[in-house]
PDB file of C-alpha atoms and ligand atoms in Angstrom:
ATOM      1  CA  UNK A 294       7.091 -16.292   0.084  1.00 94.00           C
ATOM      2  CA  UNK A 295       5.679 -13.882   2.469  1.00 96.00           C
ATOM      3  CA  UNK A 296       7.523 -10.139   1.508  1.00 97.00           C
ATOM      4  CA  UNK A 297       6.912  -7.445   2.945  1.00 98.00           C
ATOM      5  CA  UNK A 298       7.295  -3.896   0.704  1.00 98.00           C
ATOM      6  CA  UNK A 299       8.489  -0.423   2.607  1.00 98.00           C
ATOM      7  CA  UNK A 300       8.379   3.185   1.330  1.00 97.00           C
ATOM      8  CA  UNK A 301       7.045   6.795   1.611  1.00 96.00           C
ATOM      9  CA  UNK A 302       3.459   7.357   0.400  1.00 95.00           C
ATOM     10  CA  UNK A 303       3.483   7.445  -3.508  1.00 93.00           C
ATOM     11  CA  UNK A 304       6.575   5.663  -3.943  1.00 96.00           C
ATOM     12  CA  UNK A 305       4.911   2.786  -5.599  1.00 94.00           C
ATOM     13  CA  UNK A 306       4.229   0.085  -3.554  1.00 96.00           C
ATOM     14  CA  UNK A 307       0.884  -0.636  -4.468  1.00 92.00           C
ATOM     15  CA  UNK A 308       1.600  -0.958  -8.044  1.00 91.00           C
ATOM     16  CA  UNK A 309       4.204  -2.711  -7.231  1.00 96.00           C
ATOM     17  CA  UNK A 310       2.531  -5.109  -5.351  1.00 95.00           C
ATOM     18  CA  UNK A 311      -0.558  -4.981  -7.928  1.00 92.00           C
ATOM     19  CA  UNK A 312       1.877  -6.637 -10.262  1.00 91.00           C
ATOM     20  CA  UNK A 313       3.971  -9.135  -8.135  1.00 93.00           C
ATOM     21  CA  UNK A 314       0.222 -10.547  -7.254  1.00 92.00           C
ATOM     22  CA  UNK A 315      -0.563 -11.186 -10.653  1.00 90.00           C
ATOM     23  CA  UNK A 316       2.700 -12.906 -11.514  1.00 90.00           C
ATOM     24  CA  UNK A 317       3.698 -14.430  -8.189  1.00 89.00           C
ATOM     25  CA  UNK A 318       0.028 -15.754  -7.250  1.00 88.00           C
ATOM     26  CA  UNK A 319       0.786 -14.302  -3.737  1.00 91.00           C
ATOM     27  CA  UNK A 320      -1.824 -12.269  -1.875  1.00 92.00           C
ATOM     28  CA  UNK A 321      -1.477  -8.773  -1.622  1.00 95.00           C
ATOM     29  CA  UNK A 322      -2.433  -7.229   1.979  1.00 97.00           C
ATOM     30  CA  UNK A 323      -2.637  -3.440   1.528  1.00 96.00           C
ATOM     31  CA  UNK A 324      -4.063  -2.348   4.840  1.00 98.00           C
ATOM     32  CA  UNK A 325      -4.883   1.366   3.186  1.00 96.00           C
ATOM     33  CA  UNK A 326      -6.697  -0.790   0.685  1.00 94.00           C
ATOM     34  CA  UNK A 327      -8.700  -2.479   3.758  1.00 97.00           C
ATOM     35  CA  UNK A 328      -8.928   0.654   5.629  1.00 97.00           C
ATOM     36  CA  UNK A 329     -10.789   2.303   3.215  1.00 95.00           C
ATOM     37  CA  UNK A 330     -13.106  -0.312   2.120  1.00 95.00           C
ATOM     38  CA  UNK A 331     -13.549  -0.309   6.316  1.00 97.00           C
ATOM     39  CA  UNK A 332     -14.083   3.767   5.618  1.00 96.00           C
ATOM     40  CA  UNK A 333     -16.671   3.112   2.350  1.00 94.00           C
ATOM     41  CA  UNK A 334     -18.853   0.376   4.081  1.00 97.00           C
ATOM     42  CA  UNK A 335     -19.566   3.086   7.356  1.00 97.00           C
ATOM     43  CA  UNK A 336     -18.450  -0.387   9.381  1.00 97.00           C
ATOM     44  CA  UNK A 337     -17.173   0.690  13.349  1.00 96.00           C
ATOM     45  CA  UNK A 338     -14.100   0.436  12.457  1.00 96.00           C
ATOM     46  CA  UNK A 339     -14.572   2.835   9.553  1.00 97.00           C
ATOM     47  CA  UNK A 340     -15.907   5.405  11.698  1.00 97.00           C
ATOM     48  CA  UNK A 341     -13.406   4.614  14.078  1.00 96.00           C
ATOM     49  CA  UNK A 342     -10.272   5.470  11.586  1.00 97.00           C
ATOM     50  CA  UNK A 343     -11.877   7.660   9.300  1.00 97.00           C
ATOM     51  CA  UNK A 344     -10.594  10.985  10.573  1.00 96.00           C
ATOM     52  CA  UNK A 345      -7.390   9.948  11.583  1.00 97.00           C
ATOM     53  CA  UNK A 346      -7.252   8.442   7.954  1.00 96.00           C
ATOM     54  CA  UNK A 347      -7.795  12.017   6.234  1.00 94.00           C
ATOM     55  CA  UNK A 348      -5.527  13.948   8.515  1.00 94.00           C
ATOM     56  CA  UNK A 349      -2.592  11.765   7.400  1.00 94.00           C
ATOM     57  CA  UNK A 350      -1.871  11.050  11.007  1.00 96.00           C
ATOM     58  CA  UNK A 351      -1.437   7.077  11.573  1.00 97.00           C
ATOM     59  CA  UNK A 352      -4.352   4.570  12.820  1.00 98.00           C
ATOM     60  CA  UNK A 353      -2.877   2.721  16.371  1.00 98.00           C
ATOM     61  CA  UNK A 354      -1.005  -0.029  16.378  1.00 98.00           C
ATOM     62  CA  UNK A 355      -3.242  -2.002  17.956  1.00 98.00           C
ATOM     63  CA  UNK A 356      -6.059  -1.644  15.553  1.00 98.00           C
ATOM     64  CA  UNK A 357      -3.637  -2.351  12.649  1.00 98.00           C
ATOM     65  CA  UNK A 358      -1.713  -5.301  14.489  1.00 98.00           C
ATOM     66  CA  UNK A 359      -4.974  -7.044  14.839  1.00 97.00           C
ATOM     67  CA  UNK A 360      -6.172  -6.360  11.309  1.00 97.00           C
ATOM     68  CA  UNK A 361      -3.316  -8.548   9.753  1.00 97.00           C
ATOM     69  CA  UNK A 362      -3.139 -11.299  12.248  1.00 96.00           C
ATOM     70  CA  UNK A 363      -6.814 -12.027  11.096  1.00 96.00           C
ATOM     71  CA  UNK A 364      -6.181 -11.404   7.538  1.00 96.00           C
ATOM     72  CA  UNK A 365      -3.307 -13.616   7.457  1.00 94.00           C
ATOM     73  CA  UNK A 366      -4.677 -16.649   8.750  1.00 92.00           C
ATOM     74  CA  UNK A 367      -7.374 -16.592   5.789  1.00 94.00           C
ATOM     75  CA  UNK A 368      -6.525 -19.337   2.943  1.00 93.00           C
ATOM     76  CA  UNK A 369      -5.533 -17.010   0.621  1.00 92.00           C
ATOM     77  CA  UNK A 370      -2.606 -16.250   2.460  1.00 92.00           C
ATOM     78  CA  UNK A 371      -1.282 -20.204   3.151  1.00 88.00           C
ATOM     79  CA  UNK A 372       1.221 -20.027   0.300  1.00 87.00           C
ATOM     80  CA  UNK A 373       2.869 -16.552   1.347  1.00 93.00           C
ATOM     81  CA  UNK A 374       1.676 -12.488   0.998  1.00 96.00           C
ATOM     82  CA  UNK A 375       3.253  -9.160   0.016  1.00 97.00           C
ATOM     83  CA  UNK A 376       2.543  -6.866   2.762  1.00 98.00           C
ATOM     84  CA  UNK A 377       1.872  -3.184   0.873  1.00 97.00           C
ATOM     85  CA  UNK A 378       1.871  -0.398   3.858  1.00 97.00           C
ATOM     86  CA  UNK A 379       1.949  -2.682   7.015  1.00 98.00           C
ATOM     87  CA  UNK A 380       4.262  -2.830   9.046  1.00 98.00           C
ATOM     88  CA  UNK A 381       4.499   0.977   9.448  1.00 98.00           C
ATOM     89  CA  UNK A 382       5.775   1.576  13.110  1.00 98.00           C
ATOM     90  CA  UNK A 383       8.733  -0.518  14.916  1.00 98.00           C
ATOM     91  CA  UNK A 384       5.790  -2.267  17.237  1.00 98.00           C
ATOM     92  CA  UNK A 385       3.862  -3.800  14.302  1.00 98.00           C
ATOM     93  CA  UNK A 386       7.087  -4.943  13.061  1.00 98.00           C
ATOM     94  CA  UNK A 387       7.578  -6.579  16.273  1.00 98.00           C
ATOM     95  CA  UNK A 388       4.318  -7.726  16.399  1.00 98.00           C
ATOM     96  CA  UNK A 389       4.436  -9.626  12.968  1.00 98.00           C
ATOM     97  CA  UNK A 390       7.692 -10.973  13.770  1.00 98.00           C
ATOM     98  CA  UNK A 391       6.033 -12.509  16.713  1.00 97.00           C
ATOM     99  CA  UNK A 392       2.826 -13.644  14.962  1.00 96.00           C
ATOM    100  CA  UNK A 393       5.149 -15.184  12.431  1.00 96.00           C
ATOM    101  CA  UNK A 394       7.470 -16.631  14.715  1.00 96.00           C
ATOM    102  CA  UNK A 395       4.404 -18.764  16.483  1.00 95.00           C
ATOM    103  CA  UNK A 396       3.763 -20.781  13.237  1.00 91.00           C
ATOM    104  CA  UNK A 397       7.471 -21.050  12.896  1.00 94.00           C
ATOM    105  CA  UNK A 398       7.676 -18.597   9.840  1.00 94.00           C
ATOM    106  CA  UNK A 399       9.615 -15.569   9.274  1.00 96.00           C
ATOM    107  CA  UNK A 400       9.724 -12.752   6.725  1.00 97.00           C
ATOM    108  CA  UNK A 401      11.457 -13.279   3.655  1.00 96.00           C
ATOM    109  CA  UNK A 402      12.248 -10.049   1.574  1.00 97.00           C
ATOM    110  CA  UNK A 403      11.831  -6.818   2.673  1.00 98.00           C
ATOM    111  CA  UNK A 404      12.083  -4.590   0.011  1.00 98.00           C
ATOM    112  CA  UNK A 405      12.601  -0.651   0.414  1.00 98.00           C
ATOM    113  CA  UNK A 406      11.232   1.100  -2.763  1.00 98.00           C
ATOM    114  CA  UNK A 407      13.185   4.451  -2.145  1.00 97.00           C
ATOM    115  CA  UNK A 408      12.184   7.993  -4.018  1.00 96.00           C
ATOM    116  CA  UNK A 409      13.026  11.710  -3.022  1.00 93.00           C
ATOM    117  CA  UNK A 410      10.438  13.791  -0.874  1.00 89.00           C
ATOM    118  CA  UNK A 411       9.967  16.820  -3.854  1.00 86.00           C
ATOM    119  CA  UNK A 412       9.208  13.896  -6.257  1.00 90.00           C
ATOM    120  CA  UNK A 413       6.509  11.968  -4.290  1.00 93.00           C
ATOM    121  CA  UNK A 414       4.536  15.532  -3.020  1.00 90.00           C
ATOM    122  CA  UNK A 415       3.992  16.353  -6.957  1.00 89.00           C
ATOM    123  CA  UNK A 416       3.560  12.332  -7.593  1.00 90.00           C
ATOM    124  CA  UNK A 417       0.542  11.726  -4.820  1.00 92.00           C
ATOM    125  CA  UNK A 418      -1.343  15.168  -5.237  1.00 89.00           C
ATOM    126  CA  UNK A 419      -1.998  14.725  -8.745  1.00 92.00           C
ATOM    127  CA  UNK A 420      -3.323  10.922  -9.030  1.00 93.00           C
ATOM    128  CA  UNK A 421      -6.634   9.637  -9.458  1.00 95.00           C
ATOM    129  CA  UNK A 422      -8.314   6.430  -9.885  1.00 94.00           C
ATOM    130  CA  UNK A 423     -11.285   5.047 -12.279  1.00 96.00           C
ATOM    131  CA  UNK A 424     -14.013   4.960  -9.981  1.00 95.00           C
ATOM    132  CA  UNK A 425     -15.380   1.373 -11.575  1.00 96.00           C
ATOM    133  CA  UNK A 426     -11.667  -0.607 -12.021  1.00 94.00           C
ATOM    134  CA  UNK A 427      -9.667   1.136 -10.041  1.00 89.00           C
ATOM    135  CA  UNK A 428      -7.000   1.783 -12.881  1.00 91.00           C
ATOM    136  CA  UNK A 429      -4.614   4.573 -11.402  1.00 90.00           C
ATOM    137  CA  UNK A 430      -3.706   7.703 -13.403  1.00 94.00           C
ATOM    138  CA  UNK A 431      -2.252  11.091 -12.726  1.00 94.00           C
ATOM    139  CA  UNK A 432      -2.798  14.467 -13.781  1.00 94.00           C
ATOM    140  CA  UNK A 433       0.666  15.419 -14.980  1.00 91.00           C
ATOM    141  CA  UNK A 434       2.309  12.174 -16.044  1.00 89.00           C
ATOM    142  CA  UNK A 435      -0.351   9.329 -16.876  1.00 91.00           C
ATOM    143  CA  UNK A 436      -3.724  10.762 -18.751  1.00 95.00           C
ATOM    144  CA  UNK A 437      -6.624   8.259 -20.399  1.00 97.00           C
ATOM    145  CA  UNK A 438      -5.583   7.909 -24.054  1.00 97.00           C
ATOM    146  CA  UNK A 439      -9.336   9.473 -24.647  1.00 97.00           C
ATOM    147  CA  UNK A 440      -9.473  12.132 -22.142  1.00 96.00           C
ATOM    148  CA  UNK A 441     -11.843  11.561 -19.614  1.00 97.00           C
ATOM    149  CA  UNK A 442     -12.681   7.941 -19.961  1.00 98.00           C
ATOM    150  CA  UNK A 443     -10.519   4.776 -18.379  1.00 97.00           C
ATOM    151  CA  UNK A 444      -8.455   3.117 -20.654  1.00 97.00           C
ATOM    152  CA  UNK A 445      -8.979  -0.370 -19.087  1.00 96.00           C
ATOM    153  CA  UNK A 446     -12.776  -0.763 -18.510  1.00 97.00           C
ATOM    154  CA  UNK A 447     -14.217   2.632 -20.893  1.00 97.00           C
ATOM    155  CA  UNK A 448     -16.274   4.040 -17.184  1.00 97.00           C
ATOM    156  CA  UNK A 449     -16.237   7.903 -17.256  1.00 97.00           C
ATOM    157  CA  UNK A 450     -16.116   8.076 -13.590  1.00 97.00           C
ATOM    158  CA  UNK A 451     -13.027   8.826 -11.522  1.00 97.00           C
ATOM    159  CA  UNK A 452     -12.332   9.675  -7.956  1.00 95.00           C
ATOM    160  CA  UNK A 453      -9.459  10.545  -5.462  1.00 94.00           C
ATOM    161  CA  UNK A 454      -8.338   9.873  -2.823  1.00 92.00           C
ATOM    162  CA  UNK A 455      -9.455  12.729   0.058  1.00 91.00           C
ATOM    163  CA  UNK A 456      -6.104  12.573   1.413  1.00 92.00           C
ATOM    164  CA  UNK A 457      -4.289  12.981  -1.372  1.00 91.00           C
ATOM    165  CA  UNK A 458      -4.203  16.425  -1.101  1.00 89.00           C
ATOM    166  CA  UNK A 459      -0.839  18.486  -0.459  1.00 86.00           C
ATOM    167  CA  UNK A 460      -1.407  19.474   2.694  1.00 87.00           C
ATOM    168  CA  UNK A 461      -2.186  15.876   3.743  1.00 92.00           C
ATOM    169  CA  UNK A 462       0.587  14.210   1.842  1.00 91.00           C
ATOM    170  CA  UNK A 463       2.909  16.115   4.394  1.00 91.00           C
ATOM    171  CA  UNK A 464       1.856  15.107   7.247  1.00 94.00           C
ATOM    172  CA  UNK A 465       1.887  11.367   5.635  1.00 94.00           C
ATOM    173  CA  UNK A 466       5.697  12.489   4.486  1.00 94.00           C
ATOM    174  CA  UNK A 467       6.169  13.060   8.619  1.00 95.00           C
ATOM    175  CA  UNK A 468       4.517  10.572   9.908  1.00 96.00           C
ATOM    176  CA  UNK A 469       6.883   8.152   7.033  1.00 97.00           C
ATOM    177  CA  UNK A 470      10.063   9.897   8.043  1.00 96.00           C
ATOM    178  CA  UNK A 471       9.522   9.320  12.170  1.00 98.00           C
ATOM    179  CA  UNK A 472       7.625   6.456  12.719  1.00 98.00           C
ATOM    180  CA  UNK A 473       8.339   4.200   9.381  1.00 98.00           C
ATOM    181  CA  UNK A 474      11.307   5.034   8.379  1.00 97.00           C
ATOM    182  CA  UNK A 475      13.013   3.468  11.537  1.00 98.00           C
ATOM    183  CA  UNK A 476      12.135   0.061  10.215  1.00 98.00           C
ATOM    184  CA  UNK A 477      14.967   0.138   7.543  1.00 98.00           C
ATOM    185  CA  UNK A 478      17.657  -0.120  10.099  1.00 98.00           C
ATOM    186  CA  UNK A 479      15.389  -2.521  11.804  1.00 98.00           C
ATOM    187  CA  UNK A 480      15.229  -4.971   9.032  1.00 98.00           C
ATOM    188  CA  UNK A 481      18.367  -4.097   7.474  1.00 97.00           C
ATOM    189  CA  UNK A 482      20.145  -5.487  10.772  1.00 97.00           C
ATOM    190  CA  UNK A 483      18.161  -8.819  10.501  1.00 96.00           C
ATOM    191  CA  UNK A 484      19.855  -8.810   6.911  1.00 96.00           C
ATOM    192  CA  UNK A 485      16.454  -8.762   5.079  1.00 96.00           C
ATOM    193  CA  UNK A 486      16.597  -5.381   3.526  1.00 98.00           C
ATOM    194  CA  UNK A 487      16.886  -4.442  -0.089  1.00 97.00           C
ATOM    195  CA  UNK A 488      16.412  -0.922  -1.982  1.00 97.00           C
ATOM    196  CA  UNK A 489      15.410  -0.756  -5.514  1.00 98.00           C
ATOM    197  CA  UNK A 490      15.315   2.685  -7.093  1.00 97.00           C
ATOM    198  CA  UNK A 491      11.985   3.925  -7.056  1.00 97.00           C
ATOM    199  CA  UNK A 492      12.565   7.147  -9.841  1.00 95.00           C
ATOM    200  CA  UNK A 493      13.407   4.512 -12.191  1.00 96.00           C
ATOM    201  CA  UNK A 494      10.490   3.981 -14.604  1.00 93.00           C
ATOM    202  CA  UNK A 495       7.872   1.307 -13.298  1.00 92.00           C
ATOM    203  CA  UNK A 496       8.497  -1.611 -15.616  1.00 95.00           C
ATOM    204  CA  UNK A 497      12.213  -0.841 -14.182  1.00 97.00           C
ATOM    205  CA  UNK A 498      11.122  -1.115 -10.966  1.00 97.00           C
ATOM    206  CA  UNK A 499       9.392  -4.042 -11.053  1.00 96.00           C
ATOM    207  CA  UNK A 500      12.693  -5.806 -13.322  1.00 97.00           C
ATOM    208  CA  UNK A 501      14.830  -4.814  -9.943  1.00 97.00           C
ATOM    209  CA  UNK A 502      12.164  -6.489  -7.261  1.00 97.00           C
ATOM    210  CA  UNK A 503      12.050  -9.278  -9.985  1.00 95.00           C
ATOM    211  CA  UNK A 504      15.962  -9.782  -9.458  1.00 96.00           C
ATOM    212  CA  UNK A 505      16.043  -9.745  -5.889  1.00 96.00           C
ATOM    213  CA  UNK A 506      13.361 -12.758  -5.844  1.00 94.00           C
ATOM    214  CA  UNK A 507      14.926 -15.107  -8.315  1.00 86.00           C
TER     215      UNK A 507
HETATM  216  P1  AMP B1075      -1.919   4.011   2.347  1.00 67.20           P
HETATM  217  O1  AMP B1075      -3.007   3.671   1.372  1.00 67.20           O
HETATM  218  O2  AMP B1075      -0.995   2.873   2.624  1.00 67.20           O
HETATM  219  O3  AMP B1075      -1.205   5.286   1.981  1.00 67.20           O
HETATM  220  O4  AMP B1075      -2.658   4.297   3.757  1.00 67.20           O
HETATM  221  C1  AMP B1075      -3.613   5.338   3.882  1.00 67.20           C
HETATM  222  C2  AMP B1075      -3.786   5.697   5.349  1.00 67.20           C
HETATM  223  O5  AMP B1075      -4.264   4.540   6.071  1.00 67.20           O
HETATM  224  C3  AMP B1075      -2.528   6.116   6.088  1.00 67.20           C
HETATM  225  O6  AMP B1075      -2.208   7.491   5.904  1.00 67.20           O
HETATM  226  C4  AMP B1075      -2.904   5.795   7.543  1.00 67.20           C
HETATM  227  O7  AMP B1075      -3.796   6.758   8.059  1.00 67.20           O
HETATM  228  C5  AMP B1075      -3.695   4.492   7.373  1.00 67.20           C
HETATM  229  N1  AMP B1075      -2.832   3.283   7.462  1.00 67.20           N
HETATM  230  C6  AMP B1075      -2.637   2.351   6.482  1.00 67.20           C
HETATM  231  N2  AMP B1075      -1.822   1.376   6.906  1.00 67.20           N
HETATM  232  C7  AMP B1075      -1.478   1.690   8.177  1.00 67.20           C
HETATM  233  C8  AMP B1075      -0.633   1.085   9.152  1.00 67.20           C
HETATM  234  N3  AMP B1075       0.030  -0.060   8.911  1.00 67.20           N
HETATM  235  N4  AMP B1075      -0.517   1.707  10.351  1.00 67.20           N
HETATM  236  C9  AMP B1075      -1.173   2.853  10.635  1.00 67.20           C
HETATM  237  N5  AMP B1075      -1.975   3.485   9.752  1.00 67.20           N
HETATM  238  C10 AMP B1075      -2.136   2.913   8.539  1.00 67.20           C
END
């Protein structure tokens, strides 16, 4: 199953995806995932993006379009992926189409994961990860049980993300609402588009992507 999940920054789509990996067995390509580990390990291409990467602005197509046609040709990715944050712009959405189309293969779900502007601003600027697991929490609405120290692995160290910040999440907002956003008409004409309410609680979330894939 190769799915591919759309949706402002902080709407949920990597713990979305966290979870469908875990029960699907699919691999999850988050390309702000590989971007940053690009960012952490001071590799050319991490020096390359990591600017454009902390103004919020979007790294070029071409950079991007390349990333995934290498990553998906790896193993893991025979039996299908969930795409988390690629495509983001109307030419890497053409692109994949066309990398897909080579092997014969197409896109199967796309699924839009939609939640108001005010709601995401207040959602992205407060989060935080462990530092050691990588467990996600937030300052207003998901604290350790034992303040201070991660509920899943007991590490005391956290860290966030440097552009989750509010002044950064709005330029991500833009860049969402006039280079992303056009995909929904794009994939909605191909009939593959889907929206699942994304201010519905998580495990609620994840019982309406469940639905669409049975
Ligand atoms: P994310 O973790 O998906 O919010 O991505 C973090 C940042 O990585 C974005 O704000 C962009 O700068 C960059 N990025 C991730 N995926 C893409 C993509 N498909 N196209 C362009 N830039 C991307």
């Amino acid at each position: 199953m190769k799915l591919i999940l759309l949706g402002a920054p902080g709407a949920g789509k990597g713990t979305q995806a966290q979870f469908l990996q875990e029960e699907l067995g699919l691999c999850k390509l988050s390309t702000g995932d590989m971007l940053r580990a690009a960012v952490a390990s001071k590799s050319p291409l991490g020096l390359q993006v990591q600017e454009i990467m902390k103004s919020g602005a979007l790294v070029p197509d071409s950079i991007m379009i390349d990333m995934i046609r290498e990553r998906i040709k790896q193993a893991d990715c025979k039996n299908g992926f969930i795409l988390d944050g690629f495509p983001r712009t109307i030419a890497q959405a053409e692109a994949l189409d066309e990398m897909l189309a080579r092997e014969g293969k197409a896109i199967d779900y796309v699924i839009e994961i939609g939640v108001d502007d005010a709601i995401l601003i207040d959602r992205i600027a407060g989060r935080y990860a462990c530092a050691r697991c990588g467990s996600g929490y937030h300052d207003k609405f998901q604290q350790p049980k034992q303040p201070g120290v991660c509920d899943a692995c007991g590490s005391t160290e956290f860290s966030r993300r440097p552009d989750d910040n509010r002044e950064t999440v709005a330029k991500r907002l833009e860049a969402y609402h006039t280079m992303t956003a056009p995909l929904l008409p794009y994939y909605k004409e191909k009939g593959k588009l889907q929206t699942v309410d994304g201010m519905a609680p998580i495990e609620e979330v994840t019982r309406q992507i469940r639905a669409i894939l049975t």
